[in-house]
Coordinates of C-alpha atoms in Angstrom, one line a residue:
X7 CA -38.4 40.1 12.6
X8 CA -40.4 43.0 10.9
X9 CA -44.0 43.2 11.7
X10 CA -46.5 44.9 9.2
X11 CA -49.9 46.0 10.2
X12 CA -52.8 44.3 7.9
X13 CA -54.7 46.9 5.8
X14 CA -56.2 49.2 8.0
X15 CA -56.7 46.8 11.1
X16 CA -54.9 46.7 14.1
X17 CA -53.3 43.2 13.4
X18 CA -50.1 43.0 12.6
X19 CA -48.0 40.1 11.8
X20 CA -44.3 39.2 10.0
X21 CA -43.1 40.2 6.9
X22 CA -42.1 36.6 6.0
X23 CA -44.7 33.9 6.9
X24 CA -44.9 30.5 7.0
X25 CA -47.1 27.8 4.7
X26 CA -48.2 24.9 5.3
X27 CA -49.4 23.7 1.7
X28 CA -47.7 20.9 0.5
X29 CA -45.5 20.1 3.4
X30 CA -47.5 20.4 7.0
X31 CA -49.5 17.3 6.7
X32 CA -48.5 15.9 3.3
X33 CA -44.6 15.4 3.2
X34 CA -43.7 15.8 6.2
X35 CA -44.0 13.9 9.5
X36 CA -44.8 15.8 12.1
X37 CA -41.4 15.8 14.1
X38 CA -39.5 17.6 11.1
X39 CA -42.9 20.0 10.8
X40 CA -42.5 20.4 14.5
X41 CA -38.5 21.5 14.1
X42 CA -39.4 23.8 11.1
X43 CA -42.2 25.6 13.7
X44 CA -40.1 25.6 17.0
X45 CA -37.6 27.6 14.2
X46 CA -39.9 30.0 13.3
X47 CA -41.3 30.6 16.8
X48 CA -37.5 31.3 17.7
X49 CA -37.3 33.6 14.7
X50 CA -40.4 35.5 15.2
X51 CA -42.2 34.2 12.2
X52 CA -45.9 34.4 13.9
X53 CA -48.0 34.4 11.0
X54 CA -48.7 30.3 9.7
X55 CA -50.9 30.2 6.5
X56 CA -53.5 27.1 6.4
X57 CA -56.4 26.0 4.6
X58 CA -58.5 23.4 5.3
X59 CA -57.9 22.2 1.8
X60 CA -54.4 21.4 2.5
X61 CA -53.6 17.7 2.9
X62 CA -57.5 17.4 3.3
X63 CA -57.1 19.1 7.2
X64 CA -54.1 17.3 8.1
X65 CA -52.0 20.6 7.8
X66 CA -54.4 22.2 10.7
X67 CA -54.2 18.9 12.6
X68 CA -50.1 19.2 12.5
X69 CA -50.5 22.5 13.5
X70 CA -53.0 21.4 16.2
X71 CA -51.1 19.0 17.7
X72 CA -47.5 21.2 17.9
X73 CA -50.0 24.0 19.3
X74 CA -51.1 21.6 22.6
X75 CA -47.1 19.8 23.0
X76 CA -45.8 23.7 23.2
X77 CA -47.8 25.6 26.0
X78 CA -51.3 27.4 25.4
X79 CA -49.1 30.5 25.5
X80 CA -47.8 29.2 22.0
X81 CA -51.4 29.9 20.5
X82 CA -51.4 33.5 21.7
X83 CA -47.8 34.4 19.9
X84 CA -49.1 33.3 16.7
X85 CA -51.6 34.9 13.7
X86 CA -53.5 32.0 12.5
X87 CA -55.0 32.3 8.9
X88 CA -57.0 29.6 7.4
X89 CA -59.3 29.5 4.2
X90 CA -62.3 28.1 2.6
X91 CA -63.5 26.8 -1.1
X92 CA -61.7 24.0 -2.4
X93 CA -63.6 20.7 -2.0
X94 CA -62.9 19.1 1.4
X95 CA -65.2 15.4 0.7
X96 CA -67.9 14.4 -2.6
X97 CA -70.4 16.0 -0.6
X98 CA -72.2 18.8 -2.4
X99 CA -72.3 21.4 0.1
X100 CA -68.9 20.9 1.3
X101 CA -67.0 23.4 -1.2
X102 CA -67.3 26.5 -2.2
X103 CA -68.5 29.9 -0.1
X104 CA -72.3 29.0 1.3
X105 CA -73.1 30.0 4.3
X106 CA -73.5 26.2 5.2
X107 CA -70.0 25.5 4.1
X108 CA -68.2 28.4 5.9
X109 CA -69.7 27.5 8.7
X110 CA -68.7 23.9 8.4
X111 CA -64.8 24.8 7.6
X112 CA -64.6 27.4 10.0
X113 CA -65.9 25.2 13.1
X114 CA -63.5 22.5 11.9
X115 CA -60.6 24.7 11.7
X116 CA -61.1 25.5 15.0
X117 CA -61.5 21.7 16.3
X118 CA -58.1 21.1 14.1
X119 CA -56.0 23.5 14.9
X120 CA -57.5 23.2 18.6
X121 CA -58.5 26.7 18.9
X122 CA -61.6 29.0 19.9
X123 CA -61.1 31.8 16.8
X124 CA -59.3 32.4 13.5
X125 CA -57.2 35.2 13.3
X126 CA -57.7 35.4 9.7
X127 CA -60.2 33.5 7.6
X128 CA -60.0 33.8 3.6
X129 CA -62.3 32.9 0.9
X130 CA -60.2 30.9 -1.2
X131 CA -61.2 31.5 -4.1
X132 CA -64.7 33.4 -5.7
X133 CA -67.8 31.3 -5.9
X134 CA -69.7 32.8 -8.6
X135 CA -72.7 30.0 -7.9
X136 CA -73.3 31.9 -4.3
X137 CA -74.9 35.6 -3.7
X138 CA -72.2 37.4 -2.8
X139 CA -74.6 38.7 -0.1
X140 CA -75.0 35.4 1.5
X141 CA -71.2 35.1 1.9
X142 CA -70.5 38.8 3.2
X143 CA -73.2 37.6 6.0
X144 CA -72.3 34.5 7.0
X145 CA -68.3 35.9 7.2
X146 CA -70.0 38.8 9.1
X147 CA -71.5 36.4 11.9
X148 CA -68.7 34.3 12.5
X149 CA -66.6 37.7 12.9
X150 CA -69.7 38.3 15.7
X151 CA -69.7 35.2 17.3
X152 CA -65.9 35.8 17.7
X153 CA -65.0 32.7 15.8
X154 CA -63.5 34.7 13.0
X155 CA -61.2 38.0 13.7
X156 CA -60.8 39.6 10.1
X157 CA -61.3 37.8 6.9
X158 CA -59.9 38.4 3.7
X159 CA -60.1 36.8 -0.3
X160 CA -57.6 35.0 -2.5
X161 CA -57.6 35.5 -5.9
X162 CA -60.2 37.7 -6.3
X163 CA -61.2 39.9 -9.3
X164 CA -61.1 43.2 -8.5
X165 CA -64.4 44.2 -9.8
X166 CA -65.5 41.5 -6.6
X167 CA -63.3 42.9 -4.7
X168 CA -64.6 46.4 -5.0
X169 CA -68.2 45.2 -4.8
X170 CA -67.4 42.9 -1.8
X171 CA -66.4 46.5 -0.1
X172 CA -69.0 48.1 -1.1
X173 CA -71.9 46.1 0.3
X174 CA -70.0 45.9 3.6
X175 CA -70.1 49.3 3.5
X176 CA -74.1 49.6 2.8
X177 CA -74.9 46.8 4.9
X178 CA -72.5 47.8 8.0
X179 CA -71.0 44.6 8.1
X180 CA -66.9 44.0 8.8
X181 CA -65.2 44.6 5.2
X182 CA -62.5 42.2 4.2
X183 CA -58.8 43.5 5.6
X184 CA -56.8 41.6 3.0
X185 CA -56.3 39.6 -0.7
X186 CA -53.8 37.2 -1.0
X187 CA -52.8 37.0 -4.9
X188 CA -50.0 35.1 -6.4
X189 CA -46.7 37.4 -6.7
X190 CA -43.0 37.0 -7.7
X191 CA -40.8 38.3 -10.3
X192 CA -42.4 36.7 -13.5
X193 CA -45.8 37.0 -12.7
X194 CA -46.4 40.7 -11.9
X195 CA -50.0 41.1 -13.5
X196 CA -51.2 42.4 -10.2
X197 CA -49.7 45.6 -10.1
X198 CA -52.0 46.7 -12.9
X199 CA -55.5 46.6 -10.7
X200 CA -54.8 44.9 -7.4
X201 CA -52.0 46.5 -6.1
X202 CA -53.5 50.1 -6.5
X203 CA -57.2 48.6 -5.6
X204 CA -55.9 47.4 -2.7
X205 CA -53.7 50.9 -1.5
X206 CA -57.1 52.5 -2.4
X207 CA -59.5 50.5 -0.3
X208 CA -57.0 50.0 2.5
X209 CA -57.0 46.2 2.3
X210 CA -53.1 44.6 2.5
X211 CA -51.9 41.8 0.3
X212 CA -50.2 38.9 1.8
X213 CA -48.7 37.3 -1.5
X214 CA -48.2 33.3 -2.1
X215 CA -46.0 31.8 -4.3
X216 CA -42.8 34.1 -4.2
X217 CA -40.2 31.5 -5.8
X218 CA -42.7 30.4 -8.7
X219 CA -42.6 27.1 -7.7
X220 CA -38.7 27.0 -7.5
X221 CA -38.1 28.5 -10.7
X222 CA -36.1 31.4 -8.9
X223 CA -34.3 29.1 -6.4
X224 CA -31.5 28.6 -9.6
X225 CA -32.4 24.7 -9.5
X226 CA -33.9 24.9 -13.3
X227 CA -31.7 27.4 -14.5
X228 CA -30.3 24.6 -16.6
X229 CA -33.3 23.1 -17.4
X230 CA -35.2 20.6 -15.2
X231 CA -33.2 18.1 -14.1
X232 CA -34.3 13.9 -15.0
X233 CA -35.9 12.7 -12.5
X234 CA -36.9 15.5 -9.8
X235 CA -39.9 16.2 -9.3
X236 CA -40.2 18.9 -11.7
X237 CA -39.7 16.1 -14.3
X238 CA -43.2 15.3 -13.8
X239 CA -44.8 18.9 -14.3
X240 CA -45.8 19.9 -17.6
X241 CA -46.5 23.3 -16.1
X242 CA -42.8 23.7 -15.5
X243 CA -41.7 22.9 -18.8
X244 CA -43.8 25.3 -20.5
X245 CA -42.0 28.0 -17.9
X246 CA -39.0 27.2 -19.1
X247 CA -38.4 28.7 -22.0
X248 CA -35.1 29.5 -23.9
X249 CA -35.7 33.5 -22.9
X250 CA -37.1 32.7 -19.2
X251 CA -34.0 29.7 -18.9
X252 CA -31.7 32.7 -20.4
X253 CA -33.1 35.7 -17.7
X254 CA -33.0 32.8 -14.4
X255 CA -29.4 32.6 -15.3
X256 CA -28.7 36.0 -15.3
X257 CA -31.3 36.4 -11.9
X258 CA -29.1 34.0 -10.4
X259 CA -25.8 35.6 -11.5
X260 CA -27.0 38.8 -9.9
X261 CA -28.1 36.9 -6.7
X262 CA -24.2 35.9 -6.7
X263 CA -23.1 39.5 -7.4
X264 CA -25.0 40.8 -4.0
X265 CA -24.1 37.8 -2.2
X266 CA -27.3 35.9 -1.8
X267 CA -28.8 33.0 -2.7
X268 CA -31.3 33.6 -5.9
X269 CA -34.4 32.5 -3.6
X270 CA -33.1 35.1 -1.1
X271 CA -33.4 37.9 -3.8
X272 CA -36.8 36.7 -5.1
X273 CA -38.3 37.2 -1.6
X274 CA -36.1 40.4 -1.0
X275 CA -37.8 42.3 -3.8
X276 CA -41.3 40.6 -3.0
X277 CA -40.9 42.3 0.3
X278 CA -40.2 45.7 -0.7
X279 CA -42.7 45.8 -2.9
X280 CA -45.3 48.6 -2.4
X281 CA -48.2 47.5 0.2
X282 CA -47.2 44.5 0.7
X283 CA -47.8 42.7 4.2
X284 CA -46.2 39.5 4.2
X285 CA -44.8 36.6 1.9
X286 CA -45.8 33.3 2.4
X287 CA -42.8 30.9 2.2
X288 CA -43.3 27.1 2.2
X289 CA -40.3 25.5 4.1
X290 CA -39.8 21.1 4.3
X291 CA -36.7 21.7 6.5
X292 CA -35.7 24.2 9.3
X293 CA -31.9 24.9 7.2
X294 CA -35.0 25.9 4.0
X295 CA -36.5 27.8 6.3
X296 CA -33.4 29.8 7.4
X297 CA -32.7 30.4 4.2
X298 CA -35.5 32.1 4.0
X299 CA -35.2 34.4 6.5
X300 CA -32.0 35.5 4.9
X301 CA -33.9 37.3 2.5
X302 CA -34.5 39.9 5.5
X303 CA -30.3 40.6 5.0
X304 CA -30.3 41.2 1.8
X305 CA -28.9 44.8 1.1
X306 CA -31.4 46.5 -1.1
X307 CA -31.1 49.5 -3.0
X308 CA -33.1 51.3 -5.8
X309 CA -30.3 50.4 -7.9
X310 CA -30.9 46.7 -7.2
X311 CA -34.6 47.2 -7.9
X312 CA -34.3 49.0 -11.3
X313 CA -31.5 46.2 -12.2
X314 CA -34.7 43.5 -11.7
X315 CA -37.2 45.7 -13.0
X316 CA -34.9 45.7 -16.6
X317 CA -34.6 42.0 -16.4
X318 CA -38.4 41.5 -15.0
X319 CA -40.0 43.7 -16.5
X320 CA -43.7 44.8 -15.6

């Protein structure tokens, strides 16, 4: 497995890493979420991507609890990331990026996940109803008390981004390492500003969201089948228009042509994409997972990459 250094820091951790939304927690009992991280220990998939969001802390607590059955070696093999903003009860300090709030995830991240520090810690998402300055400091404190390692944002507007930098800088407080933006094939928007922000300020991107939520698997190529689950999202239907059905297909027949599967190709070119650190892949079995990881095989060329640029274009 390749490992990539994050922005500037020290830390490194694998090119393709491993989710939790949607399946640690949530669909998954914990003996096939257990097989899925046993596979990716093997593999040398180190870098698991929580939040305490997901499954309302019941991806940390799977996490957690295949931490303690393993060995307390396991914890020191892997780069835990988790994040905070989303609502987590009704309460109304428990969301978005207060100093009270961050606190309150970070401390139980730590008692789910059965852990003394975060690796990486992200803001979620931007909270435009708290001083940014109250956010930078209470991130900056955790990183003192050692609870925190490096933190990073998800999602960010780059104007934040850049002003987040700079009053690290003024105040000499630890500057976020990393953004985590959405990235794949047919939503490429962040090559404009964040991309080039990000090479600029040193910061490394660790993308989410590589497969558009299956749409370059090849599974709606044809259309959503009746009765999956992507029967019952609107937001897949509006994807799938006659030009996006028309260029899956031809992504797919390409896939075929360099002997891959299509999800394989999507997370090829996500990962030879300039600054990139790592792709976050979501996994509900360990064969999913595997297939993953044989986007690390695919042979890649410039000629491959000009062939997807033509039919994804920036």
């Amino acid at each position: 497995m390749e490992h990539r250094r994050v922005g500037r820091s020290g830390l490194k951790v694998s090119a393709i890493s491993l989710g939790g939304w949607l399946t640690f927690g949530g669909s998954l009992e914990d003996a096939d979420a257990f097989r899925i991280l046993d596979l990716a220990a093997e593999r040398g998939v180190d870098y698991v991507d929580l939040a305490d969001a997901y499954a309302k802390g019941r991806a940390e607590e799977t996490v957690g609890r295949w931490l303690r059955e393993r060995s307390p070696l396991a914890r020191q093999r892997f780069v835990l990331a988790s994040k905070a903003y989303w609502p987590m009860s009704e309460g109304a300090n428990d969301r978005g990026l207060s100093r009270k709030h961050l606190f309150e995830s970070v401390e139980g991240s730590l008692r789910r996940l059965g852990t003394d520090y975060l690796d990486l810690f992200f803001c979620h998402r931007e909270d435009p109803e708290v001083p940014l300055e109250e956010t930078l400091r209470a991130l900056e404190d955790l990183v003192r008390q050692g609870k925190v390692l490096h933190w990073g944002t998800s999602c960010w507007a780059p104007a934040t981004l850049l002003k987040a930098q700079g009053l690290a800088r003024l105040r000499g407080w630890t500057p976020p390492i990393v953004e985590q933006p959405k990235y794949n094939l047919l939503e490429r928007h962040v090559e404009k500003r964040i991309v080039p922000l990000a090479r600029s300020t040193g910061m490394g991107l660790v993308v989410w969201s590589p497969l558009e939520g299956g749409l370059l698997t090849g599974k709606y190529d044809d259309g959503v089948p009746p009765g999956s689950r992507g029967d019952r999202t609107e937001w897949l239907d509006e994807m799938l228009t006659e030009e996006n059905r028309a260029k899956l297909r031809a992504f797919s027949a390409l896939a075929a042509e360099v002997g891959c599967r299509p999800a394989q190709l999507a997370l090829a070119w996500a990962l030879h994409q300039p600054g990139i650190t790592s792709v976050i892949t979501g996994a509900s079995a360990p064969a999913q997972l595997e297939e993953n990881l044989g986007a690390l095989e695919v042979p890649w060329s410039d000629a491959l990459a000009e062939r997807l640029d033509a039919l994804f274009p920036r």
